[in-house]
Coordinates of C-alpha atoms in Angstrom, one line a residue:
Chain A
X1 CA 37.5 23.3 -2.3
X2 CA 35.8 21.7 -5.2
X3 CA 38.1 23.5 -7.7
X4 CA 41.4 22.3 -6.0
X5 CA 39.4 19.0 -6.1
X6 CA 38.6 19.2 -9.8
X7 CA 42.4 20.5 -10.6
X8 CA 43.6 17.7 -9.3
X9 CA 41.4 15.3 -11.2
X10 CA 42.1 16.9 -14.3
X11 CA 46.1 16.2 -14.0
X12 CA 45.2 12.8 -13.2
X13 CA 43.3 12.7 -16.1
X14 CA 46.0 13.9 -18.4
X15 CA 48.6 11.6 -16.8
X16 CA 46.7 8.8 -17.1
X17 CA 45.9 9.6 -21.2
X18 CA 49.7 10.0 -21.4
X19 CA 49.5 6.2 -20.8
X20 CA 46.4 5.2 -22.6
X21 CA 47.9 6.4 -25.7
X22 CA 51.9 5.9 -25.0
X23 CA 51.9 3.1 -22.8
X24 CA 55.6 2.2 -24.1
X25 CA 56.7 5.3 -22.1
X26 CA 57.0 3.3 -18.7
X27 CA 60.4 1.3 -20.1
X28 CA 61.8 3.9 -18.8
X29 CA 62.5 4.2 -14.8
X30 CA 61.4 7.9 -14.5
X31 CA 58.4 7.1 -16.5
X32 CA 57.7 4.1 -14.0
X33 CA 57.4 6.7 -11.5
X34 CA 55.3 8.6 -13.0
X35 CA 53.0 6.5 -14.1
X36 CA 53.2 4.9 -10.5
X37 CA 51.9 8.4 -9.2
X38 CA 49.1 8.9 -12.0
X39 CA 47.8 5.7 -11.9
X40 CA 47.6 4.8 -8.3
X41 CA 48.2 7.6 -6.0
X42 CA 46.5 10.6 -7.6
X43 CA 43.3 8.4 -9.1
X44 CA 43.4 7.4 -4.6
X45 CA 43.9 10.7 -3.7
X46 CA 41.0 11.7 -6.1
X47 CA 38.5 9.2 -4.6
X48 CA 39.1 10.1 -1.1
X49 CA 39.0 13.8 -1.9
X50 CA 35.5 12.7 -4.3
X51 CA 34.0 10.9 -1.1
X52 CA 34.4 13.4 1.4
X53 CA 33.1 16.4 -0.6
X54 CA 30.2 14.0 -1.1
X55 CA 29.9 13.0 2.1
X56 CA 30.0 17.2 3.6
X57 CA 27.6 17.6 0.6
X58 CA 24.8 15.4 1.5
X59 CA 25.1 16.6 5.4
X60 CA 23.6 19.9 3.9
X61 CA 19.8 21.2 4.5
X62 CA 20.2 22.1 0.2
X63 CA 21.1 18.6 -0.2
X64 CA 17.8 16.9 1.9
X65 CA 15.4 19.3 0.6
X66 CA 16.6 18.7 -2.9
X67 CA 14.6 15.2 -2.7
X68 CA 10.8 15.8 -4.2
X69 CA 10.1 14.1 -0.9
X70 CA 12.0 16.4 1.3
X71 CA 10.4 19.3 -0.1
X72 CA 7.8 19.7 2.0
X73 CA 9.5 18.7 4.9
X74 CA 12.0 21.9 4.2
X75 CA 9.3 24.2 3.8
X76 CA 7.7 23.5 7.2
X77 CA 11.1 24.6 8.5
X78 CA 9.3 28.3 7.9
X79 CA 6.5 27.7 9.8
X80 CA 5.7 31.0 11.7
X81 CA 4.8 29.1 14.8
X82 CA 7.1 28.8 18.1
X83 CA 5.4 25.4 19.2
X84 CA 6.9 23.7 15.9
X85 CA 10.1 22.2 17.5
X86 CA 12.1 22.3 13.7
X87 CA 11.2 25.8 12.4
X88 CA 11.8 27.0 16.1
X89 CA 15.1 25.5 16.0
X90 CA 15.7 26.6 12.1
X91 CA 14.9 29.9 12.1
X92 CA 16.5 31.0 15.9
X93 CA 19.9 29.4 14.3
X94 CA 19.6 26.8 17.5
X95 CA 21.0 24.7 15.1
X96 CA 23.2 25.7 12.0
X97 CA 21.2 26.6 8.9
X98 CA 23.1 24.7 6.6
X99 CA 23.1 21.5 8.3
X100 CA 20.0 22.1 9.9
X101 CA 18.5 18.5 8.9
X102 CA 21.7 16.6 9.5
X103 CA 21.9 18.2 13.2
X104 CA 19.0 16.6 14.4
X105 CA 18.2 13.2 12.2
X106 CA 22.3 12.5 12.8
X107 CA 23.0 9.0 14.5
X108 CA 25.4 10.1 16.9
X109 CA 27.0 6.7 17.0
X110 CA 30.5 5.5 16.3
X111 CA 28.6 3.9 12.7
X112 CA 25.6 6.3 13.0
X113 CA 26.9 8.7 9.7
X114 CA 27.8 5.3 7.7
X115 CA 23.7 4.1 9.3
X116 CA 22.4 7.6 8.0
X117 CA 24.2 6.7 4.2
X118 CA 22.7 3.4 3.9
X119 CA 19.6 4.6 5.4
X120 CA 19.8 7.4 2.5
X121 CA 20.2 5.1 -0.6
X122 CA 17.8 3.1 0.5
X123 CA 15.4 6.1 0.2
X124 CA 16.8 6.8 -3.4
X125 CA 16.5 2.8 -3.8
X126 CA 12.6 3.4 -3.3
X127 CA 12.1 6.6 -4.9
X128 CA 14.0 5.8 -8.4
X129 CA 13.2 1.8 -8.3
X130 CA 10.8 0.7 -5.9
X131 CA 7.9 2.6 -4.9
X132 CA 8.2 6.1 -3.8
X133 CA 7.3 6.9 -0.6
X134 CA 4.1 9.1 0.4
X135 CA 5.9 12.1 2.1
X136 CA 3.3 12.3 5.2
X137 CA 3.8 8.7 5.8
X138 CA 7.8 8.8 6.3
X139 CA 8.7 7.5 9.8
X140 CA 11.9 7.2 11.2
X141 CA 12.6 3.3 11.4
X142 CA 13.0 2.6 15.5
X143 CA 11.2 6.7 16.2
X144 CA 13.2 9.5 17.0
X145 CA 15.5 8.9 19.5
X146 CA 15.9 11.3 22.5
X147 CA 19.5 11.3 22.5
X148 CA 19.6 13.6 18.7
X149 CA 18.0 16.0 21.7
X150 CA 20.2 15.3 24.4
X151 CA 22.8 15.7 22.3
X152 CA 23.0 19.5 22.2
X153 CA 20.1 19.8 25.4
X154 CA 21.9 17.6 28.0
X155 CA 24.7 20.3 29.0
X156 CA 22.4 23.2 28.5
X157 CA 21.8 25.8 31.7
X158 CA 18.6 26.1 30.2
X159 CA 17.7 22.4 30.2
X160 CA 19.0 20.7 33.5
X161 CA 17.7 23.7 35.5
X162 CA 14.1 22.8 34.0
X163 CA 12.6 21.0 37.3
X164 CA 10.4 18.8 35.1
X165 CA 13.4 18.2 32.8
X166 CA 15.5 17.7 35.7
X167 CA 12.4 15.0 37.5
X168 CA 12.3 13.0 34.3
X169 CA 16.1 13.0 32.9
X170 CA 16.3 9.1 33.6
X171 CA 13.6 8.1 31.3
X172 CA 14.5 10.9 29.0
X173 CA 18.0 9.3 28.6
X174 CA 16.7 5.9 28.5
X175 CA 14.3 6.9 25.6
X176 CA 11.2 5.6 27.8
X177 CA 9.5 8.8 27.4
X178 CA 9.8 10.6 24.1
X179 CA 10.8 14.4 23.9
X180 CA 8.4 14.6 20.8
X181 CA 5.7 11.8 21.8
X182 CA 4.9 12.7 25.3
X183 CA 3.1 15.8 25.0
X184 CA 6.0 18.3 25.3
X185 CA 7.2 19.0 22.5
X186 CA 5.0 17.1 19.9
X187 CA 4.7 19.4 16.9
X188 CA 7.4 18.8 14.3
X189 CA 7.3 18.5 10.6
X190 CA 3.4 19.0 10.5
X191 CA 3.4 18.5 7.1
X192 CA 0.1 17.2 6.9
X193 CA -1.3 20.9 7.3
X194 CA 1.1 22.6 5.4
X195 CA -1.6 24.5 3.5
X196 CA -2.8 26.3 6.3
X197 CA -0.1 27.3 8.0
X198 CA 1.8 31.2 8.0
X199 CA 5.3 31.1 6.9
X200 CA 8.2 32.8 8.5
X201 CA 9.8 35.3 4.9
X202 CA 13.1 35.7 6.4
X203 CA 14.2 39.3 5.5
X204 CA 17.1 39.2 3.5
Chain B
X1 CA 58.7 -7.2 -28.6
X2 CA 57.6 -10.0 -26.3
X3 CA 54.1 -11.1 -25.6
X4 CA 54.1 -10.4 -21.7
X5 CA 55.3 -6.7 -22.5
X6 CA 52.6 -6.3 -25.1
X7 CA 50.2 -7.8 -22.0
X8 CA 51.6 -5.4 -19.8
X9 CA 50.9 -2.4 -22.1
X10 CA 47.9 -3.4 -22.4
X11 CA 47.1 -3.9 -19.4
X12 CA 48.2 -0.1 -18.7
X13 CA 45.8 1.2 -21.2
X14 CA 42.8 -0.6 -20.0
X15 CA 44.0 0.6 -16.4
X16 CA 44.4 4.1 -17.8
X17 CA 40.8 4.4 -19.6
X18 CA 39.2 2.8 -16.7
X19 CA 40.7 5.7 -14.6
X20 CA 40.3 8.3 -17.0
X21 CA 35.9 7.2 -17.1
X22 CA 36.0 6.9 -13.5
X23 CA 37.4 10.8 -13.3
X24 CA 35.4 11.9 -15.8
X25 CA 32.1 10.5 -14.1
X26 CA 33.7 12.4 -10.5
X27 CA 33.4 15.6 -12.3
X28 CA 29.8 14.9 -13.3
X29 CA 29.0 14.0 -9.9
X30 CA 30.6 16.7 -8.3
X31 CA 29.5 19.5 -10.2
X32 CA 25.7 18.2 -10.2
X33 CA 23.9 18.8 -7.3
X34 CA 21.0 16.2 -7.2
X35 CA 20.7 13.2 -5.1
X36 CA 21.6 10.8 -7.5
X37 CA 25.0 12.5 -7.9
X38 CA 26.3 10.2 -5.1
X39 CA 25.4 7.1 -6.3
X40 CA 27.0 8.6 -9.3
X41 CA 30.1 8.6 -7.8
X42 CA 29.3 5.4 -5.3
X43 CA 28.7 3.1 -8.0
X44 CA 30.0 4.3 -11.0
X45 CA 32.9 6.8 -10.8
X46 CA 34.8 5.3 -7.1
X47 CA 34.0 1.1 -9.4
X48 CA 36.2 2.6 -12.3
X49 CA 38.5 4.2 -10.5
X50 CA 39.3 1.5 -8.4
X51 CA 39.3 -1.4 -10.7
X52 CA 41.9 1.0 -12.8
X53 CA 43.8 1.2 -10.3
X54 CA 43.5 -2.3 -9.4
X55 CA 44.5 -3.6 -12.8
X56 CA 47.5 -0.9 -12.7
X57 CA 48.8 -2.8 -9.7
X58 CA 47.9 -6.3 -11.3
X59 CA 50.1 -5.2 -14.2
X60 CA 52.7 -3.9 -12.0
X61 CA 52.9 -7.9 -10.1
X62 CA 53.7 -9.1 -13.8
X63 CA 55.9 -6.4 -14.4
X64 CA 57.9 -7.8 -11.5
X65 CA 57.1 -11.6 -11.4
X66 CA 60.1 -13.9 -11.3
X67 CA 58.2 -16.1 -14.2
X68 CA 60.6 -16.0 -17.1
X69 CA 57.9 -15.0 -20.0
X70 CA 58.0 -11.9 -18.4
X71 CA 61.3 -10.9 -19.1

């Protein structure tokens, strides 16, 4: 995908030197045309191309762990331990590998990917020009919201035949009682004790 | 040759190197995986490319305007 992307940004690149160089070309009509296409609609075409490769890019678990702060929060998705809520999800594939960050820190909202961007850069913002963050001390502004759970839980067999899921699904969906905070399903990211946990080797 | 044409042209060179940087900074961003390879493209390569294209369609409205020292 990225090479069709890059092919066409190098054509645009040599239409638009044709230009830089004989800019007298565009007397005539045909030229017009062309230099309608290489100018405006391929350089357009490039940056929507450009932003959405970006944008599938930084959805990736390779992309989030690639951030020095991320790093530890990446390896605690191999934690050999059922009762930690990301590596159980992680490494059983309950969520897709790949995307296996974006899945559950994703505002599911009609904004929420454009929220997650802005939310993004200003993580950069503080890590390249303000000051960068202690990794144990990251919180999600607002805590994490029950309905990145529900999202994928909610229609599951599993989940609604749960009695004490099905006894408390009001204040589950109204986010009064935490899935992670209430003594459920409270160990995730424990990357304060990262040193003396076992790690899952997955076998290749 | 007329002034306005000579505007025009070069308007359609500064159009066509701001394009061409803008491009050339999408590679970079696209084939470097690192964090900062959005912003990259955010800020730096999507600004060129736009303003090129921008001043491609600015030159285009003179290309066309009705004003006499145009044509």
């Amino acid at each position: 995908m990225i090479g069709i992307l890059i092919c066409q940004i190098t054509l645009s690149i040599i239409l638009a030197a044709i230009f830089l160089f004989r800019p007298s070309l565009t007397k005539a009509t045909a030229w017009k045309i062309v230099a309608f296409i290489g100018l405006s609609v391929l350089p357009g075409l490039c940056l929507i191309g450009g932003m959405n490769t970006h944008v599938q890019r930084s959805e990736t678990t390779k992309f989030c762990t690639s951030c020095h702060i991320m790093v530890p929060y990446g390896q605690s998705l191999y934690i050999d331990d059922a009762n930690h809520i990301p590596a159980q999800h992680f490494q059983n594939q309950r969520v897709p590998v790949d995307m296996a960050c974006y899945s559950c820190h994703a505002d599911y909202t009609i904004y929420g990917p454009l929220n997650d961007k802005i939310r993004g850069l200003t993580r950069i913002y503080m890590q390249y020009v303000s000051t960068p963050l202690d990794p144990a001390g990251i919180r999600i502004p607002g805590g994490f919201q029950n309905a990145q759970c529900l999202h994928c839980h909610a229609a599951a067999r599993s989940f609604m035949e749960n009695p004490v899921h099905a006894a408390m699904m009001d204040s589950l969906n109204s986010n009064h009682v935490s899935c992670l905070g209430s003594g459920c399903h409270d160990t995730a990211h424990d990357i304060a004790n990262l040193s003396h946990e076992k790690f899952w080797k997955p076998v290749q | 040759m007329k002034l306005a044409q000579v505007g025009i042209r070069r308007l359609l060179q500064i159009s066509s190197a701001l394009i061409i940087a803008g491009l050339l900074f999408e590679i970079v961003s696209l084939l470097w995986f690192h964090p900062l390879s959005f912003v990259l493209f955010a800020f730096v390569a999507a600004a060129l490319i736009g303003l090129g294209i921008l001043v491609y369609l600015v030159s285009i409205v003179l290309a066309v305007s009705p004003n006499p020292a145009n044509h």
